[in-house]
XYZ file of C-alpha atoms in Angstrom:
578
model
C 60.156 -144.047 113.288
C 59.957 -146.774 115.920
C 59.509 -145.008 119.225
C 59.929 -147.032 122.408
C 61.015 -146.935 125.986
C 64.552 -148.125 126.738
C 63.732 -151.816 127.221
C 61.482 -152.109 124.215
C 64.086 -150.349 122.088
C 66.742 -152.855 122.995
C 64.408 -155.801 122.488
C 63.370 -154.656 119.053
C 66.967 -154.160 117.973
C 67.837 -157.661 119.168
C 65.646 -159.205 116.513
C 68.152 -158.176 113.824
C 71.000 -160.195 115.376
C 72.103 -163.402 113.674
C 73.295 -166.353 115.821
C 76.925 -165.277 115.406
C 76.335 -161.584 115.950
C 76.320 -160.508 112.312
C 73.877 -157.666 112.814
C 73.251 -154.898 110.352
C 73.711 -151.703 112.350
C 70.342 -149.999 112.430
C 70.025 -146.236 112.841
C 69.590 -145.595 116.547
C 68.466 -142.407 118.251
C 69.136 -141.897 121.963
C 66.663 -139.340 123.233
C 67.357 -137.040 126.145
C 70.397 -139.002 127.335
C 73.173 -137.695 129.583
C 76.357 -137.836 127.511
C 79.743 -138.428 129.103
C 81.720 -138.059 125.896
C 85.184 -138.980 127.218
C 86.834 -135.792 126.024
C 87.119 -134.309 129.503
C 84.112 -132.001 129.098
C 81.355 -131.959 131.672
C 78.456 -134.355 130.989
C 75.529 -132.853 129.108
C 72.011 -133.832 128.078
C 71.443 -134.303 124.356
C 70.051 -136.490 121.618
C 72.576 -138.754 119.875
C 71.971 -140.283 116.452
C 73.906 -143.348 115.338
C 73.892 -144.039 111.618
C 75.811 -146.689 109.673
C 77.685 -147.705 112.795
C 79.015 -144.238 113.570
C 78.040 -141.195 115.595
C 76.154 -139.086 113.071
C 74.710 -136.201 115.094
C 74.816 -134.835 118.661
C 72.316 -132.090 119.321
C 69.759 -130.778 121.792
C 66.987 -132.267 119.698
C 67.112 -134.581 116.690
C 64.209 -135.597 114.501
C 64.303 -139.360 114.052
C 64.214 -140.910 110.609
C 61.307 -143.220 109.878
C 63.375 -146.397 110.238
C 65.420 -145.408 113.299
C 65.163 -147.212 116.604
C 64.426 -144.614 119.285
C 65.626 -145.245 122.838
C 64.104 -142.968 125.454
C 67.154 -142.674 127.705
C 66.322 -139.950 130.213
C 68.246 -140.514 133.464
C 70.673 -142.878 131.719
C 74.306 -142.146 130.844
C 75.743 -142.743 127.383
C 79.520 -143.047 127.329
C 82.233 -144.494 125.061
C 83.043 -148.172 125.374
C 85.979 -149.010 127.602
C 89.378 -149.887 126.135
C 91.823 -152.248 127.869
C 95.394 -151.741 126.614
C 96.970 -154.732 128.404
C 95.435 -158.216 128.163
C 96.744 -161.732 127.490
C 94.320 -164.015 125.646
C 94.985 -167.210 127.600
C 91.532 -168.774 127.223
C 88.916 -169.393 124.527
C 88.538 -166.347 122.304
C 84.754 -166.699 122.397
C 84.818 -166.831 126.201
C 87.084 -163.794 126.487
C 85.047 -161.815 123.961
C 81.895 -162.451 125.954
C 83.530 -161.489 129.257
C 84.905 -158.277 127.811
C 81.673 -157.144 126.192
C 79.482 -157.937 129.189
C 81.718 -155.654 131.274
C 81.646 -152.823 128.742
C 85.030 -153.288 127.030
C 84.532 -152.661 123.318
C 88.198 -152.493 122.279
C 90.859 -154.775 123.697
C 94.460 -155.800 123.072
C 96.050 -159.230 122.677
C 99.592 -159.689 124.038
C 99.579 -163.489 123.826
C 99.481 -164.395 120.123
C 102.331 -165.251 117.801
C 102.401 -163.015 114.704
C 101.804 -165.928 112.332
C 98.406 -166.458 113.977
C 97.120 -162.872 113.577
C 95.467 -163.370 110.179
C 93.540 -166.488 111.218
C 92.412 -164.890 114.469
C 91.353 -161.658 112.786
C 89.240 -163.690 110.397
C 87.782 -165.836 113.183
C 86.651 -162.821 115.196
C 84.369 -161.866 112.310
C 82.253 -164.893 113.266
C 82.094 -163.981 116.969
C 80.197 -161.369 118.923
C 83.432 -159.595 119.651
C 85.056 -156.381 120.755
C 87.627 -154.844 118.459
C 90.937 -156.687 119.006
C 94.388 -155.185 118.410
C 97.454 -157.429 118.294
C 100.778 -156.639 119.961
C 104.027 -157.959 118.501
C 106.208 -159.058 121.419
C 109.884 -158.042 121.649
C 112.357 -158.773 124.453
C 116.110 -158.663 125.025
C 117.925 -162.020 125.019
C 117.475 -163.445 128.497
C 114.697 -160.983 129.234
C 111.248 -161.378 130.709
C 108.867 -162.501 128.008
C 111.576 -164.574 126.331
C 111.447 -167.226 129.051
C 108.738 -169.295 127.343
C 107.725 -170.329 123.812
C 110.275 -169.375 121.141
C 111.372 -166.462 118.985
C 108.400 -166.942 116.703
C 106.337 -165.730 119.682
C 108.702 -163.143 121.169
C 111.372 -161.664 118.903
C 114.749 -160.913 120.492
C 116.478 -157.549 120.059
C 119.830 -156.452 121.516
C 120.795 -153.625 119.132
C 119.437 -151.062 116.691
C 120.477 -153.310 113.813
C 118.451 -156.183 115.227
C 115.517 -153.846 115.863
C 115.451 -152.950 112.175
C 115.598 -156.598 111.095
C 112.871 -157.653 113.545
C 110.457 -154.896 112.536
C 111.036 -155.759 108.883
C 110.236 -159.395 109.705
C 107.052 -158.361 111.527
C 105.835 -156.225 108.613
C 104.385 -159.288 106.872
C 102.036 -159.931 109.808
C 100.797 -156.337 110.266
C 100.886 -155.979 114.049
C 98.784 -153.181 115.500
C 101.454 -152.091 117.990
C 104.643 -153.258 119.712
C 105.065 -154.591 123.259
C 108.615 -154.458 124.664
C 109.497 -156.577 127.706
C 112.005 -154.050 128.952
C 112.541 -154.744 132.666
C 114.086 -157.901 134.067
C 113.237 -157.092 137.696
C 110.959 -159.806 139.121
C 109.292 -157.956 141.988
C 111.996 -158.559 144.580
C 112.449 -162.264 143.852
C 116.067 -163.492 143.675
C 115.885 -164.521 140.030
C 116.066 -161.518 137.715
C 116.044 -161.379 133.933
C 117.960 -159.158 131.541
C 117.007 -155.502 131.058
C 116.898 -154.114 127.541
C 119.663 -151.705 126.545
C 118.847 -148.108 125.691
C 120.397 -148.601 122.237
C 118.062 -151.498 121.441
C 115.090 -149.703 122.991
C 115.661 -146.593 120.887
C 116.070 -148.752 117.789
C 112.701 -150.411 118.356
C 110.950 -147.062 118.887
C 112.600 -145.538 115.811
C 111.520 -148.423 113.611
C 108.009 -148.430 115.069
C 107.589 -144.718 114.407
C 108.486 -145.254 110.762
C 105.527 -147.631 110.633
C 103.240 -145.445 112.800
C 103.055 -148.214 115.421
C 102.655 -147.358 119.115
C 105.193 -148.919 121.495
C 104.151 -149.994 124.991
C 106.453 -151.462 127.546
C 106.599 -153.941 130.407
C 108.386 -151.601 132.800
C 108.055 -152.154 136.540
C 110.959 -150.150 137.984
C 111.610 -146.435 138.243
C 114.994 -146.721 136.504
C 113.286 -148.743 133.783
C 110.705 -145.992 133.444
C 113.466 -143.433 132.947
C 114.989 -145.625 130.225
C 111.589 -146.161 128.563
C 110.930 -142.409 128.561
C 114.378 -141.699 127.106
C 113.645 -144.193 124.337
C 110.368 -142.370 123.599
C 107.822 -145.149 124.122
C 104.128 -144.411 123.795
C 103.159 -145.835 127.174
C 104.370 -147.707 130.216
C 101.738 -150.373 130.834
C 102.653 -151.612 134.305
C 103.002 -149.957 137.692
C 106.531 -148.848 138.585
C 106.742 -150.253 142.064
C 110.319 -150.857 143.229
C 110.760 -147.398 144.797
C 109.363 -143.877 144.869
C 109.866 -141.949 141.654
C 111.266 -138.431 141.544
C 111.451 -135.413 139.252
C 113.789 -137.149 136.772
C 111.114 -139.607 135.728
C 108.341 -137.019 135.778
C 110.189 -134.565 133.568
C 111.214 -137.202 131.037
C 107.690 -138.597 130.770
C 106.283 -135.088 130.315
C 108.931 -134.199 127.748
C 108.318 -137.361 125.688
C 104.516 -137.391 126.308
C 104.621 -140.934 127.717
C 101.302 -142.360 128.958
C 100.904 -144.510 132.074
C 98.571 -147.514 132.502
C 99.565 -149.063 135.852
C 97.625 -152.368 135.718
C 96.667 -152.113 139.373
C 94.247 -155.024 139.046
C 96.932 -157.661 138.474
C 98.832 -156.470 141.550
C 95.848 -156.067 143.855
C 96.462 -158.190 146.975
C 93.202 -160.076 146.660
C 92.384 -162.502 149.493
C 92.835 -165.585 147.320
C 96.321 -164.367 146.362
C 97.678 -163.208 149.719
C 96.401 -166.126 151.808
C 99.311 -168.242 150.513
C 101.995 -165.614 151.197
C 104.338 -165.827 154.142
C 104.779 -162.659 156.254
C 107.896 -161.587 154.329
C 106.213 -161.890 150.925
C 103.087 -160.158 152.203
C 105.203 -157.260 153.461
C 106.905 -157.027 150.026
C 103.512 -156.996 148.325
C 102.208 -154.218 150.541
C 105.387 -152.203 150.067
C 105.089 -152.470 146.290
C 101.464 -151.362 146.474
C 102.566 -148.338 148.463
C 105.112 -147.413 145.803
C 102.486 -147.943 143.088
C 100.084 -145.569 144.816
C 102.735 -142.915 145.413
C 104.057 -143.045 141.854
C 100.590 -142.919 140.305
C 99.771 -139.858 142.376
C 103.072 -138.198 141.474
C 102.614 -138.763 137.748
C 98.940 -137.802 137.789
C 99.635 -134.563 139.653
C 102.301 -133.735 137.067
C 99.762 -134.080 134.250
C 100.892 -137.432 132.820
C 98.038 -138.903 130.806
C 96.618 -142.213 131.971
C 95.219 -145.324 130.316
C 93.416 -148.457 131.451
C 95.266 -151.776 131.443
C 94.893 -154.894 133.561
C 97.235 -157.734 132.514
C 94.093 -159.875 132.359
C 94.845 -163.536 131.745
C 97.970 -163.442 133.921
C 98.045 -164.464 137.615
C 94.380 -165.448 137.454
C 93.383 -161.849 136.705
C 89.852 -162.277 135.278
C 88.790 -160.928 131.913
C 86.305 -158.075 131.871
C 85.822 -157.820 135.615
C 89.438 -156.693 136.012
C 88.929 -153.793 133.604
C 86.059 -152.489 135.717
C 88.025 -153.149 138.888
C 90.960 -151.191 137.438
C 88.763 -148.086 137.243
C 87.766 -148.536 140.883
C 91.392 -148.991 141.921
C 92.449 -145.850 140.064
C 89.856 -143.966 142.091
C 90.943 -145.692 145.305
C 94.492 -144.502 144.540
C 93.394 -140.875 144.222
C 92.203 -140.379 140.630
C 88.769 -138.765 140.273
C 86.000 -140.932 138.759
C 85.754 -138.648 135.719
C 89.514 -138.821 135.121
C 89.450 -142.598 135.483
C 86.724 -142.824 132.827
C 88.726 -140.606 130.476
C 91.736 -142.872 131.056
C 89.622 -145.923 130.185
C 88.309 -144.391 126.978
C 90.141 -141.464 125.354
C 93.489 -142.100 127.058
C 93.542 -145.774 126.156
C 92.500 -145.036 122.570
C 95.420 -142.627 122.244
C 97.875 -145.188 123.626
C 97.060 -147.823 121.007
C 96.569 -145.360 118.170
C 92.831 -145.650 117.582
C 91.777 -142.266 118.943
C 90.784 -141.044 115.493
C 88.072 -143.708 115.279
C 86.958 -144.471 118.844
C 87.409 -143.582 122.510
C 85.100 -140.551 122.619
C 81.546 -139.722 121.615
C 82.155 -137.346 118.717
C 80.630 -137.077 115.278
C 82.259 -139.445 112.801
C 83.624 -141.896 115.352
C 82.601 -145.518 115.805
C 79.464 -146.061 117.831
C 81.173 -148.148 120.500
C 78.843 -147.183 123.311
C 77.706 -148.043 126.836
C 74.324 -147.194 128.352
C 74.588 -146.969 132.120
C 72.117 -146.358 134.891
C 73.692 -143.787 137.196
C 76.473 -141.232 137.096
C 79.812 -143.048 136.920
C 81.734 -139.776 136.593
C 80.620 -139.043 140.161
C 80.408 -142.583 141.590
C 82.757 -144.930 139.733
C 80.912 -148.038 140.950
C 77.962 -146.962 138.789
C 79.983 -148.297 135.847
C 78.733 -151.687 137.021
C 75.125 -150.659 136.312
C 75.649 -151.530 132.667
C 72.386 -151.804 130.754
C 73.494 -152.176 127.147
C 76.549 -152.194 124.880
C 76.956 -151.349 121.200
C 79.956 -152.115 118.966
C 80.011 -150.330 115.614
C 76.411 -149.334 116.285
C 75.327 -152.969 116.714
C 73.707 -153.965 120.016
C 75.763 -156.750 121.587
C 74.833 -156.769 125.308
C 71.629 -156.194 127.234
C 71.389 -156.509 131.024
C 74.659 -158.373 131.367
C 74.008 -160.957 128.660
C 74.912 -161.131 125.000
C 72.253 -160.179 122.501
C 72.440 -163.252 120.310
C 74.318 -166.536 120.456
C 78.098 -166.425 120.820
C 80.134 -168.372 118.296
C 81.875 -171.653 119.137
C 85.033 -171.817 121.229
C 87.251 -172.889 118.336
C 87.065 -172.588 114.553
C 85.732 -175.533 112.564
C 88.396 -178.087 111.626
C 89.677 -178.263 108.071
C 91.066 -181.178 106.091
C 94.660 -181.136 104.842
C 96.931 -183.284 102.705
C 99.139 -185.968 104.200
C 102.477 -184.150 103.868
C 103.211 -181.960 106.890
C 106.773 -180.930 105.977
C 109.185 -182.129 103.305
C 111.502 -179.122 103.894
C 111.351 -177.946 100.296
C 109.621 -174.619 101.085
C 112.460 -172.863 102.892
C 111.290 -171.272 106.155
C 107.745 -172.636 105.864
C 106.320 -176.127 106.215
C 104.522 -177.844 103.365
C 101.328 -176.525 104.994
C 102.557 -172.896 104.775
C 102.983 -172.664 108.542
C 106.072 -171.439 110.390
C 108.163 -174.128 112.103
C 108.568 -173.516 115.810
C 110.359 -174.875 118.855
C 109.071 -175.655 122.320
C 111.769 -175.735 125.001
C 111.884 -175.776 128.786
C 110.549 -172.747 130.674
C 112.798 -170.264 132.452
C 116.466 -169.387 132.216
C 118.806 -170.937 131.394
C 116.987 -172.672 128.544
C 117.802 -175.535 126.227
C 118.507 -174.543 122.632
C 117.525 -175.780 119.188
C 119.120 -174.623 115.961
C 117.490 -175.763 112.720
C 118.005 -175.045 109.044
C 116.922 -176.802 105.831
C 119.878 -178.104 103.809
C 120.538 -180.394 100.850
C 120.496 -184.022 101.928
C 123.833 -184.565 100.204
C 125.995 -183.008 97.506
C 124.581 -185.489 94.997
C 120.898 -185.037 95.882
C 118.555 -182.119 95.202
C 116.032 -182.716 97.966
C 116.279 -180.989 101.348
C 116.238 -182.199 104.929
C 116.039 -180.275 108.196
C 119.415 -180.034 109.917
C 118.904 -179.785 113.690
C 121.268 -179.225 116.625
C 119.906 -179.694 120.178
C 121.665 -178.737 123.427
C 119.785 -179.703 126.586
C 120.345 -177.322 129.479
C 121.704 -178.283 132.888
C 118.403 -178.178 134.746
C 115.727 -180.463 136.046
C 113.784 -182.179 133.226
C 115.074 -180.195 130.224
C 113.246 -180.741 126.950
C 113.392 -179.591 123.350
C 110.687 -180.067 120.724
C 110.432 -179.287 117.030
C 106.883 -178.067 116.399
C 105.065 -178.311 113.082
C 101.812 -176.281 113.239
C 99.191 -177.821 110.960
C 97.812 -174.421 109.941
C 99.409 -170.943 110.108
C 99.886 -170.142 113.774
C 98.313 -173.477 114.749
C 95.019 -171.714 115.414
C 92.589 -173.351 112.990
C 92.376 -177.084 113.849
C 92.738 -179.971 111.430
C 90.540 -183.045 111.060
C 93.002 -185.933 110.646
C 90.411 -188.686 111.075
C 91.113 -190.124 107.617
C 94.722 -190.816 108.606
C 96.057 -193.690 110.698
C 99.250 -192.256 112.165
C 102.366 -190.110 111.725
C 105.674 -190.957 110.062
C 109.035 -189.247 109.513
C 112.501 -190.097 108.280
C 115.376 -189.399 110.650
C 119.141 -189.715 110.948
C 121.222 -188.663 113.947
C 122.799 -189.566 117.247
C 119.580 -189.388 119.298
C 118.219 -192.798 120.271
C 114.883 -191.876 121.803
C 112.155 -189.602 120.521
C 108.715 -188.574 121.693
C 106.089 -187.600 119.131
C 103.473 -185.207 120.493
C 100.032 -184.527 119.019
C 98.421 -181.270 120.145
C 94.689 -180.821 119.824
C 92.084 -178.468 121.257
C 90.859 -181.378 123.363
C 94.192 -182.414 124.846
C 97.727 -183.576 124.193
C 98.983 -187.084 123.450
C 102.475 -188.614 123.359
C 104.155 -191.683 121.943
C 107.758 -192.585 122.813
C 109.945 -194.632 120.466
C 113.521 -195.762 119.845
C 115.717 -195.166 116.803
C 118.806 -196.871 115.330
C 121.891 -195.493 113.609
C 121.572 -194.223 110.044
C 118.583 -193.062 108.056
C 115.308 -194.790 108.883
C 111.607 -194.125 108.492
C 109.633 -194.261 111.708
C 105.880 -194.898 111.605
C 103.787 -194.181 114.720
C 100.175 -195.402 114.514
C 97.603 -193.244 116.276
C 96.841 -196.273 118.457
C 100.263 -195.830 120.131
C 99.478 -192.360 121.445
C 98.496 -192.086 125.080
C 96.437 -189.398 126.787
C 93.326 -187.407 125.967
C 93.304 -186.032 122.468
C 91.074 -185.708 119.462
C 92.272 -186.332 115.925
C 89.408 -184.192 114.608
C 90.891 -181.045 116.208
C 94.662 -181.366 115.821
C 96.735 -178.185 115.865
C 100.372 -179.380 115.735
C 102.694 -182.357 115.488
C 105.921 -182.141 117.519
C 109.037 -184.279 117.682
C 110.952 -184.199 120.953
C 114.476 -185.454 121.580
C 114.595 -187.460 124.812
C 117.817 -186.923 126.727
C 119.469 -185.778 129.910
C 120.807 -182.444 131.139
C 123.856 -181.138 129.249
C 123.533 -183.704 126.447
C 123.801 -182.578 122.817
C 122.331 -184.129 119.694
C 122.399 -183.693 115.951
C 119.450 -184.762 113.804
C 118.530 -184.773 110.130
C 114.803 -184.935 109.515
C 112.742 -185.473 106.386
C 109.203 -186.226 105.174
C 107.073 -185.579 108.230
C 103.588 -186.700 107.227
C 100.374 -188.446 108.150
C 100.020 -192.089 107.143
C 96.948 -193.581 105.497
């Protein structure tokens, strides 16, 4: 037995951490610690033994094994790690992981990844000091919020039960952890509104998700939308409903269907840096919405609706990690007790995303995702900021606000690939086994691209990509075909042995822009074409802008044209040149 005071215990554990956080979880005994277990019970003093990354024993007194690290934790609080059910990973995954862990978030969601990137990202997180990450498959109605950027490889479109079935079957191959539905088109009082999802489509999504035991959470920001979401039977509404005061209709439906509520107060908080740019009318709208948010949270809480913790971090400059802690404080400011807020941020959130059998409370058999805190956060919520140490799966990952060990690099190491990017002989996939994508102008109405491999001619057996482009009537419309160089375009490619890019093309477009995306920037080269089939070669020396051919992620081909113009293209043999 290695017996030590709190600080020495943490320091001795730190020696087992590898540079990338690959620690072997040592047995750890917390002596005489005050346990806030997240179940709703009153805190109690006990010994807690962690063994093989899980809670092994909770008792008044536990005899330590000879190889256990003993942490004398009298006057400290041990509680479950926080869980944020609504985040968008819009920055480096290493950076976000660090921010989350150093604020006590040990399980987090990702609403900002295309399904074809899940596998690569899941693998990459094994090399980081990371919280547990669960991936949400995005679904929206045509014309709905969430479908106004990227393409349908990012956000699948559903307008009926039949489409819901087809979309969930498509998503099966990527194994999402849960479903996010962009249900409401209301844009917070702004004139432009998007399409709301129909009840038929909503119910179809929930039915298909239940077959697969997948939770369904929803972007719902209106009271009428909340009624529709509850009728559909979603797991949770993960935004504040803030267009009006709710009434008994919503309350009764949410109680009947056991719908959770995670109001993401942090993203809506009128912080000084946000409101200083608002005119008086917009500021009044913001304050009115906040008033509705507070009223509706109180109404639902008083009716016994279970709560969760979500922030929308990564959107509207809502910071990672800090926002999750701030969300707890805002819940309390809006009338929730500190203890109830902590339960929402642990047990409630675990139940929303379907991991309550393995984490979210301090109970025997569950993961040792733990926080050691100086103070009593169940009485004074700001004490949650007195975070002394964090464990994930029983491994120490944070001490005094800093990672224990060296975080991994911002991006995965680049790999080398063959010259052929896409010869269109693999059906829906490129020659690199990635999914072809499109990149079109943001916001509705949007330009459109239709593409499908076809035989080059009735007398030839090789395939080309048949493409139709319709540029929308808007300022600076654009439409790109995107060829990710690895699945999801997450792992970069080292193309330093190549000299450029080439492709064969036929069509009525006369100007093209080739775009190289890399982790270090984007570069473009514009060129002209002639009638009939031709092979276009673009040397790397022609590309302008900051980019790095040792960290390429995608090659795109953009049709240059004007609003309301339409083009047809046949494309073949996209490749690097040597």
